[in-house]
Coordinates of C-alpha atoms in Angstrom, one line a residue:
M1 CA -30.1 -22.1 0.9
V2 CA -26.7 -23.1 2.1
S3 CA -25.4 -23.8 -1.4
R4 CA -26.7 -20.4 -2.6
S5 CA -24.9 -18.7 0.3
I6 CA -21.7 -20.5 -0.6
E7 CA -22.1 -19.5 -4.3
R8 CA -22.7 -15.9 -3.3
A9 CA -19.6 -15.9 -1.1
E10 CA -17.5 -17.5 -3.9
H11 CA -18.8 -14.9 -6.4
T12 CA -18.0 -12.1 -3.9
H13 CA -14.4 -13.3 -3.4
L14 CA -14.0 -13.7 -7.2
R15 CA -14.9 -10.0 -7.6
A16 CA -12.3 -9.0 -5.1
W17 CA -9.6 -11.2 -6.6
G18 CA -10.5 -9.9 -10.1
R19 CA -10.0 -6.3 -8.9
L20 CA -6.7 -7.2 -7.2
A21 CA -5.5 -8.9 -10.4
K22 CA -6.2 -5.7 -12.4
I23 CA -4.2 -3.6 -10.0
A24 CA -1.3 -6.1 -10.1
I25 CA -1.2 -6.1 -13.9
A26 CA -1.3 -2.3 -14.0
L27 CA 1.6 -2.2 -11.5
V28 CA 3.7 -4.6 -13.6
L29 CA 3.0 -2.5 -16.8
L30 CA 3.7 0.9 -15.2
L31 CA 6.9 0.0 -13.3
P32 CA 9.2 0.2 -16.3
A33 CA 7.9 3.6 -17.2
H34 CA 8.4 4.8 -13.7
G35 CA 12.0 3.5 -13.7
F36 CA 12.7 5.2 -17.0
W37 CA 11.5 8.6 -15.6
R38 CA 13.7 8.1 -12.5
L39 CA 16.7 7.2 -14.6
L40 CA 16.3 10.5 -16.4
R41 CA 16.0 12.2 -12.9
L42 CA 12.5 13.5 -13.8
R43 CA 9.6 13.6 -11.4
S44 CA 7.6 10.5 -12.3
P45 CA 3.9 10.9 -12.9
W46 CA 3.4 7.1 -12.8
P47 CA 2.8 6.6 -9.0
R48 CA -0.1 9.0 -9.2
I49 CA -1.5 7.4 -12.3
F50 CA -1.2 4.0 -10.7
L51 CA -2.8 5.0 -7.4
Q52 CA -5.7 6.6 -9.2
F53 CA -6.2 3.5 -11.3
A54 CA -6.0 1.3 -8.1
G55 CA -8.6 3.4 -6.3
K56 CA -10.9 3.2 -9.3
S57 CA -10.4 -0.5 -9.6
A58 CA -11.1 -0.9 -5.9
G59 CA -14.5 0.6 -6.5
A60 CA -14.0 4.2 -5.5
D61 CA -15.7 7.0 -7.6
V62 CA -14.1 10.2 -6.5
T63 CA -15.6 13.7 -6.5
V64 CA -13.5 16.8 -5.7
L65 CA -15.1 19.8 -4.1
G66 CA -13.1 23.0 -3.4
T67 CA -9.8 23.9 -4.8
P68 CA -6.8 21.8 -3.9
L69 CA -3.4 23.5 -3.7
T70 CA -1.2 21.6 -6.1
R71 CA 2.3 22.0 -4.6
D72 CA 4.1 23.4 -1.5
V73 CA 1.2 22.2 0.7
L74 CA 0.6 20.1 3.8
Y75 CA -2.8 18.5 3.7
I76 CA -4.3 17.7 7.1
A77 CA -7.0 15.0 6.6
N78 CA -9.2 12.6 8.5
H79 CA -8.4 8.9 8.2
V80 CA -11.0 6.1 7.6
S81 CA -9.4 3.5 5.4
W82 CA -6.3 2.6 3.3
L83 CA -8.5 3.8 0.4
D84 CA -7.8 7.3 1.7
I85 CA -4.3 7.0 0.2
L86 CA -5.4 5.8 -3.2
V87 CA -8.1 8.5 -3.7
L88 CA -6.2 11.4 -2.3
A89 CA -2.9 10.6 -4.0
G90 CA -4.7 9.8 -7.2
K91 CA -6.3 13.2 -7.4
T92 CA -3.3 15.3 -6.0
G93 CA -0.1 13.3 -6.4
S94 CA 0.4 13.6 -2.6
A95 CA 3.0 11.8 -0.6
F96 CA 2.1 10.8 3.0
V97 CA 3.4 10.8 6.5
A98 CA 3.2 7.1 7.4
K99 CA 4.0 5.0 10.5
A100 CA 7.5 3.6 10.4
D101 CA 6.3 0.0 10.9
M102 CA 4.5 0.3 7.5
A103 CA 7.8 0.6 5.6
P104 CA 8.7 -3.2 5.6
W105 CA 5.2 -4.3 4.6
P106 CA 5.3 -6.4 1.4
V107 CA 4.2 -4.5 -1.7
I108 CA 2.3 -1.8 0.3
G109 CA 5.4 -0.4 2.0
W110 CA 7.4 -0.6 -1.2
L111 CA 4.7 1.4 -3.0
A112 CA 4.6 3.9 -0.2
T113 CA 8.3 4.4 -0.5
L114 CA 8.1 4.8 -4.3
N115 CA 5.6 7.6 -3.7
N116 CA 8.1 9.4 -1.3
S117 CA 6.4 8.6 2.0
V118 CA 7.9 10.1 5.2
Y119 CA 8.1 7.4 7.8
V120 CA 7.7 8.4 11.5
A121 CA 7.8 6.5 14.8
R122 CA 5.0 8.4 16.6
E123 CA 5.5 6.7 19.9
Q124 CA 9.2 7.8 20.1
R125 CA 9.0 11.3 21.4
L126 CA 12.8 11.7 21.2
E127 CA 12.6 11.4 17.4
V128 CA 10.0 14.2 17.0
H129 CA 12.6 16.8 16.0
A130 CA 14.1 14.5 13.3
Q131 CA 10.7 13.6 12.0
A132 CA 9.6 17.2 11.8
L133 CA 12.8 17.9 9.8
A134 CA 12.1 15.0 7.5
M135 CA 8.6 16.4 6.8
K136 CA 10.0 19.9 6.2
T137 CA 12.5 18.5 3.7
A138 CA 9.7 16.6 1.9
L139 CA 7.6 19.7 1.7
E140 CA 10.5 21.6 0.1
T141 CA 10.4 19.3 -2.9
G142 CA 7.1 20.9 -3.9
Q143 CA 5.2 17.6 -3.8
P144 CA 2.0 17.8 -1.7
L145 CA 2.3 15.9 1.6
T146 CA -0.6 14.5 3.6
L147 CA -0.7 14.1 7.4
F148 CA -3.4 12.1 9.2
P149 CA -3.2 13.6 12.7
E150 CA -5.6 11.1 14.2
G151 CA -2.7 8.7 14.0
T152 CA -4.9 5.7 13.1
T153 CA -8.1 5.0 11.2
G154 CA -11.5 5.9 12.7
D155 CA -15.0 4.4 12.2
G156 CA -16.1 7.1 9.8
H157 CA -18.8 8.4 12.2
A158 CA -16.7 10.7 14.3
L159 CA -13.2 12.2 14.4
L160 CA -10.6 11.0 16.8
H161 CA -8.3 13.3 18.7
F162 CA -5.9 15.2 16.4
R163 CA -2.3 15.0 17.5
S164 CA -0.3 18.2 17.1
S165 CA 3.4 17.0 17.5
L166 CA 4.2 16.5 13.8
V167 CA 2.8 19.8 12.8
A168 CA 5.9 21.3 14.4
S169 CA 7.6 21.1 11.0
V170 CA 5.2 23.8 9.7
T171 CA 5.0 26.0 12.9
P172 CA 5.4 28.7 11.9
P173 CA 4.9 27.6 8.3
P174 CA 8.1 27.8 6.2
Q175 CA 8.1 30.4 3.5
G176 CA 6.0 29.4 0.6
I177 CA 4.4 26.3 2.4
S178 CA 0.6 26.3 2.9
I179 CA -1.6 24.2 5.1
Q180 CA -5.0 23.0 3.8
P181 CA -7.5 20.8 5.7
V182 CA -9.1 18.0 3.6
A183 CA -12.3 16.2 4.6
I184 CA -12.5 12.6 3.1
D185 CA -16.2 11.7 3.0
Y186 CA -17.5 8.2 2.3
G187 CA -21.1 9.1 3.1
Q188 CA -23.3 6.3 4.3
S189 CA -20.7 3.7 3.4
A190 CA -18.1 5.0 5.8
G191 CA -18.9 2.4 8.5
E192 CA -18.9 -0.5 6.0
I193 CA -15.4 0.2 4.7
A194 CA -13.7 1.6 7.8
W195 CA -10.5 -0.2 8.9
I196 CA -10.7 -0.2 12.7
G197 CA -9.6 -2.4 15.6
D198 CA -7.4 -5.4 15.0
E199 CA -8.8 -6.3 11.6
P200 CA -5.9 -7.5 9.4
V201 CA -5.3 -5.3 6.4
G202 CA -5.8 -8.3 4.0
K203 CA -9.2 -9.2 5.5
N204 CA -10.3 -5.5 5.3
A205 CA -9.1 -5.2 1.7
L206 CA -10.9 -8.4 0.7
R207 CA -14.1 -7.1 2.4
V208 CA -13.9 -3.6 0.7
M209 CA -13.1 -5.0 -2.8
S210 CA -15.8 -7.6 -2.5
R211 CA -18.5 -4.9 -2.6
A212 CA -20.9 -5.1 -5.5
Q213 CA -21.8 -1.4 -5.4
R214 CA -19.5 1.4 -6.4
L215 CA -18.2 3.5 -3.5
P216 CA -18.8 7.3 -3.9
V217 CA -16.0 9.3 -2.2
T218 CA -16.0 13.1 -1.9
L219 CA -12.8 15.0 -1.2
H220 CA -13.6 18.4 0.3
F221 CA -10.6 20.7 0.0
L222 CA -11.3 23.4 2.6
E223 CA -10.0 26.9 2.9
P224 CA -6.2 27.0 3.5
L225 CA -5.1 28.4 6.8
D226 CA -3.9 32.0 7.1
H227 CA -0.3 32.0 8.1
A228 CA -0.7 35.1 10.2
D229 CA -3.5 33.5 12.3
F230 CA -2.1 30.0 12.8
T231 CA 1.5 30.1 14.1
H232 CA 1.0 27.5 16.9
R233 CA 0.7 23.8 16.2
K234 CA -2.2 23.3 18.6
A235 CA -4.2 26.1 16.9
I236 CA -3.5 24.6 13.5
V237 CA -4.8 21.1 14.4
A238 CA -7.8 22.5 16.4
H239 CA -8.9 24.7 13.5
S240 CA -8.4 21.8 11.0
R241 CA -10.3 19.3 13.1
E242 CA -13.2 21.8 13.5
A243 CA -13.3 22.6 9.8
I244 CA -13.3 18.9 8.8
A245 CA -15.9 17.9 11.5
R246 CA -18.2 20.7 10.4
T247 CA -17.9 19.5 6.7
L248 CA -18.5 15.8 7.5
F249 CA -21.0 16.0 10.3
G250 CA -22.3 19.5 10.4
A251 CA -21.0 20.2 13.9

Protein backbone atom coordinates (compact mmCIF):
# COMPACT_ATOMS: atom_id res chain seq x y z
CA MET A 1 0.00 0.00 0.00
CA VAL A 2 2.82 2.39 0.87
CA SER A 3 4.65 1.71 -2.40
CA ARG A 4 1.45 2.32 -4.39
CA SER A 5 0.92 5.63 -2.60
CA ILE A 6 4.49 6.64 -3.42
CA GLU A 7 4.00 5.65 -7.07
CA ARG A 8 0.79 7.70 -7.27
CA ALA A 9 2.52 10.72 -5.73
CA GLU A 10 5.43 10.42 -8.17
CA HIS A 11 3.04 10.10 -11.11
CA THR A 12 1.10 13.13 -9.89
CA HIS A 13 4.27 15.21 -9.64
CA LEU A 14 5.40 14.06 -13.08
CA ARG A 15 2.10 15.31 -14.51
CA ALA A 16 2.67 18.74 -12.96
CA TRP A 17 6.28 18.98 -14.13
CA GLY A 18 5.26 17.85 -17.61
CA ARG A 19 2.72 20.67 -17.81
CA LEU A 20 5.25 23.19 -16.54
CA ALA A 21 7.76 21.98 -19.16
CA LYS A 22 5.21 22.56 -21.95
CA ILE A 23 4.60 26.09 -20.70
CA ALA A 24 8.33 26.81 -20.46
CA ILE A 25 8.97 25.56 -24.01
CA ALA A 26 6.11 27.69 -25.36
CA LEU A 27 7.54 30.74 -23.59
CA VAL A 28 10.98 30.21 -25.15
CA LEU A 29 9.47 29.78 -28.62
CA LEU A 30 7.17 32.81 -28.43
CA LEU A 31 9.56 35.33 -26.89
CA PRO A 32 11.42 36.10 -30.15
CA ALA A 33 8.12 36.76 -31.92
CA HIS A 34 7.05 39.09 -29.10
CA GLY A 35 10.38 40.92 -29.31
CA PHE A 36 10.00 41.37 -33.07
CA TRP A 37 6.53 42.90 -32.67
CA ARG A 38 7.83 45.28 -30.02
CA LEU A 39 10.76 46.21 -32.22
CA LEU A 40 8.27 47.28 -34.88
CA ARG A 41 6.35 49.24 -32.22
CA LEU A 42 3.27 47.10 -32.80
CA ARG A 43 0.94 45.81 -30.09
CA SER A 44 2.09 42.25 -29.60
CA PRO A 45 -0.53 39.46 -29.65
CA TRP A 46 1.94 36.97 -28.18
CA PRO A 47 1.40 37.57 -24.45
CA ARG A 48 -2.29 36.76 -24.89
CA ILE A 49 -1.50 33.68 -27.00
CA PHE A 50 1.02 32.47 -24.44
CA LEU A 51 -1.28 33.03 -21.45
CA GLN A 52 -4.12 31.21 -23.19
CA PHE A 53 -1.79 28.28 -23.92
CA ALA A 54 -0.50 28.31 -20.34
CA GLY A 55 -4.02 28.19 -18.93
CA LYS A 56 -4.96 25.30 -21.19
CA SER A 57 -1.75 23.47 -20.30
CA ALA A 58 -2.49 23.97 -16.59
CA GLY A 59 -5.75 22.08 -17.12
CA ALA A 60 -8.27 24.92 -17.52
CA ASP A 61 -11.12 24.58 -20.04
CA VAL A 62 -12.66 28.04 -20.35
CA THR A 63 -16.23 28.88 -21.32
CA VAL A 64 -17.31 32.47 -21.93
CA LEU A 65 -20.85 33.60 -21.14
CA GLY A 66 -22.01 37.11 -21.87
CA THR A 67 -20.36 39.63 -24.15
CA PRO A 68 -16.94 40.92 -23.09
CA LEU A 69 -16.05 44.47 -24.05
CA THR A 70 -12.82 44.19 -25.99
CA ARG A 71 -11.15 47.56 -25.36
CA ASP A 72 -11.40 50.74 -23.27
CA VAL A 73 -12.75 48.75 -20.33
CA LEU A 74 -11.99 48.10 -16.69
CA TYR A 75 -13.04 44.61 -15.65
CA ILE A 76 -13.91 44.22 -11.97
CA ALA A 77 -13.58 40.53 -11.04
CA ASN A 78 -13.51 38.15 -8.09
CA HIS A 79 -10.19 36.48 -7.31
CA VAL A 80 -9.64 32.80 -6.46
CA SER A 81 -6.34 31.69 -7.97
CA TRP A 82 -3.33 32.72 -10.06
CA LEU A 83 -5.20 30.82 -12.79
CA ASP A 84 -7.61 33.79 -12.95
CA ILE A 85 -4.91 35.74 -14.77
CA LEU A 86 -4.26 33.01 -17.33
CA VAL A 87 -7.90 32.35 -18.18
CA LEU A 88 -9.02 35.99 -18.25
CA ALA A 89 -6.01 37.33 -20.16
CA GLY A 90 -6.13 34.38 -22.52
CA LYS A 91 -9.69 35.22 -23.53
CA THR A 92 -9.53 39.03 -23.48
CA GLY A 93 -5.88 40.14 -23.67
CA SER A 94 -6.39 42.03 -20.41
CA ALA A 95 -3.60 43.57 -18.36
CA PHE A 96 -3.95 43.52 -14.57
CA VAL A 97 -3.66 45.71 -11.52
CA ALA A 98 -1.14 43.79 -9.39
CA LYS A 99 0.51 44.18 -6.00
CA ALA A 100 3.82 46.00 -6.19
CA ASP A 101 5.65 43.17 -4.40
CA MET A 102 4.81 40.88 -7.33
CA ALA A 103 7.02 42.84 -9.77
CA PRO A 104 10.36 41.33 -8.63
CA TRP A 105 9.07 37.73 -8.59
CA PRO A 106 11.18 35.48 -10.86
CA VAL A 107 9.46 34.72 -14.19
CA ILE A 108 5.94 35.56 -12.94
CA GLY A 109 6.71 39.23 -12.28
CA TRP A 110 8.60 39.49 -15.56
CA LEU A 111 5.65 38.00 -17.48
CA ALA A 112 3.24 40.35 -15.72
CA THR A 113 5.39 43.30 -16.76
CA LEU A 114 5.46 42.05 -20.37
CA ASN A 115 1.66 42.08 -20.28
CA ASN A 116 1.62 45.75 -19.15
CA SER A 117 0.57 45.17 -15.53
CA VAL A 118 -0.04 48.21 -13.33
CA TYR A 119 1.71 47.75 -9.98
CA VAL A 120 0.21 49.27 -6.85
CA ALA A 121 1.20 49.36 -3.18
CA ARG A 122 -2.28 49.08 -1.70
CA GLU A 123 -1.16 49.58 1.89
CA GLN A 124 0.39 52.98 1.09
CA ARG A 125 -2.55 55.38 1.18
CA LEU A 126 -0.39 58.34 0.17
CA GLU A 127 0.25 56.66 -3.18
CA VAL A 128 -3.43 56.20 -4.09
CA HIS A 129 -3.56 59.28 -6.35
CA ALA A 130 -0.45 58.21 -8.29
CA GLN A 131 -1.78 54.65 -8.58
CA ALA A 132 -5.14 55.89 -9.85
CA LEU A 133 -3.33 58.00 -12.44
CA ALA A 134 -1.30 54.96 -13.54
CA MET A 135 -4.53 52.98 -14.00
CA LYS A 136 -6.14 55.79 -15.98
CA THR A 137 -3.07 56.01 -18.23
CA ALA A 138 -3.17 52.22 -18.79
CA LEU A 139 -6.86 52.33 -19.70
CA GLU A 140 -6.22 55.04 -22.26
CA THR A 141 -4.06 52.62 -24.29
CA GLY A 142 -7.22 50.70 -25.20
CA GLN A 143 -6.02 47.39 -23.69
CA PRO A 144 -8.56 45.96 -21.20
CA LEU A 145 -7.47 46.25 -17.58
CA THR A 146 -8.61 43.97 -14.75
CA LEU A 147 -8.91 44.94 -11.09
CA PHE A 148 -9.39 42.38 -8.31
CA PRO A 149 -10.93 44.62 -5.62
CA GLU A 150 -10.81 41.90 -2.95
CA GLY A 151 -7.08 42.62 -2.85
CA THR A 152 -6.23 38.94 -2.34
CA THR A 153 -7.52 35.50 -3.29
CA GLY A 154 -10.55 34.02 -1.54
CA ASP A 155 -11.63 30.42 -0.94
CA GLY A 156 -14.04 30.32 -3.89
CA HIS A 157 -17.09 29.85 -1.64
CA ALA A 158 -17.73 33.49 -0.75
CA LEU A 159 -16.61 36.95 -1.77
CA LEU A 160 -14.35 39.05 0.40
CA HIS A 161 -14.88 42.78 0.93
CA PHE A 162 -14.42 44.82 -2.26
CA ARG A 163 -12.09 47.80 -1.74
CA SER A 164 -13.09 50.96 -3.54
CA SER A 165 -9.94 53.12 -3.38
CA LEU A 166 -8.44 52.13 -6.75
CA VAL A 167 -11.72 52.66 -8.58
CA ALA A 168 -11.06 56.38 -8.11
CA SER A 169 -9.31 56.36 -11.50
CA VAL A 170 -12.64 55.74 -13.21
CA THR A 171 -14.85 57.87 -10.96
CA PRO A 172 -16.47 59.38 -12.84
CA PRO A 173 -15.50 57.14 -15.76
CA PRO A 174 -13.26 58.93 -18.28
CA GLN A 175 -14.80 59.55 -21.68
CA GLY A 176 -14.96 56.32 -23.63
CA ILE A 177 -14.00 54.04 -20.69
CA SER A 178 -16.49 51.40 -19.54
CA ILE A 179 -16.68 49.27 -16.39
CA GLN A 180 -17.74 45.63 -16.67
CA PRO A 181 -18.08 43.16 -13.76
CA VAL A 182 -16.74 39.65 -14.43
CA ALA A 183 -17.57 36.55 -12.38
CA ILE A 184 -14.87 33.85 -12.53
CA ASP A 185 -16.53 30.54 -11.70
CA TYR A 186 -14.62 27.31 -11.00
CA GLY A 187 -17.78 25.50 -9.92
CA GLN A 188 -17.30 22.61 -7.48
CA SER A 189 -13.51 22.75 -7.94
CA ALA A 190 -13.11 26.26 -6.50
CA GLY A 191 -12.16 25.06 -3.03
CA GLU A 192 -9.61 22.61 -4.40
CA ILE A 193 -7.64 25.13 -6.42
CA ALA A 194 -8.08 28.27 -4.29
CA TRP A 195 -4.83 29.96 -3.25
CA ILE A 196 -5.44 31.09 0.31
CA GLY A 197 -3.57 31.61 3.55
CA ASP A 198 0.20 31.39 3.59
CA GLU A 199 0.48 28.62 1.01
CA PRO A 200 3.58 29.31 -1.15
CA VAL A 201 2.78 29.96 -4.81
CA GLY A 202 5.05 27.08 -5.90
CA LYS A 203 3.25 24.60 -3.67
CA ASN A 204 -0.14 25.78 -4.88
CA ALA A 205 0.95 25.63 -8.54
CA LEU A 206 2.23 22.08 -8.07
CA ARG A 207 -1.05 21.07 -6.42
CA VAL A 208 -3.22 22.64 -9.14
CA MET A 209 -1.16 21.26 -12.03
CA SER A 210 -1.07 17.79 -10.49
CA ARG A 211 -4.82 17.35 -10.95
CA ALA A 212 -5.74 14.46 -13.21
CA GLN A 213 -9.10 15.97 -14.13
CA ARG A 214 -9.59 18.93 -16.43
CA LEU A 215 -10.74 22.13 -14.72
CA PRO A 216 -13.90 23.74 -16.16
CA VAL A 217 -13.89 27.53 -15.73
CA THR A 218 -16.72 29.84 -16.73
CA LEU A 219 -16.14 33.54 -17.29
CA HIS A 220 -19.41 35.44 -16.87
CA PHE A 221 -19.14 38.86 -18.49
CA LEU A 222 -21.96 40.78 -16.84
CA GLU A 223 -23.81 43.89 -17.95
CA PRO A 224 -21.52 46.95 -18.10
CA LEU A 225 -22.31 49.69 -15.63
CA ASP A 226 -24.28 52.71 -16.79
CA HIS A 227 -22.06 55.79 -16.41
CA ALA A 228 -24.98 58.00 -15.43
CA ASP A 229 -25.95 55.78 -12.49
CA PHE A 230 -22.49 54.96 -11.10
CA THR A 231 -20.42 58.07 -10.59
CA HIS A 232 -19.25 57.19 -7.04
CA ARG A 233 -16.57 54.58 -6.44
CA LYS A 234 -18.37 52.92 -3.52
CA ALA A 235 -21.50 52.53 -5.62
CA ILE A 236 -19.44 50.99 -8.42
CA VAL A 237 -17.84 48.33 -6.22
CA ALA A 238 -21.08 47.63 -4.34
CA HIS A 239 -22.99 47.05 -7.57
CA SER A 240 -20.17 44.94 -9.04
CA ARG A 241 -19.87 42.79 -5.92
CA GLU A 242 -23.62 42.20 -5.79
CA ALA A 243 -23.77 41.26 -9.49
CA ILE A 244 -20.82 38.85 -9.17
CA ALA A 245 -22.18 37.29 -5.95
CA ARG A 246 -25.61 36.79 -7.53
CA THR A 247 -24.01 35.08 -10.54
CA LEU A 248 -21.76 32.78 -8.49
CA PHE A 249 -23.90 31.99 -5.49
CA GLY A 250 -27.43 33.06 -6.42
CA ALA A 251 -27.58 35.60 -3.58
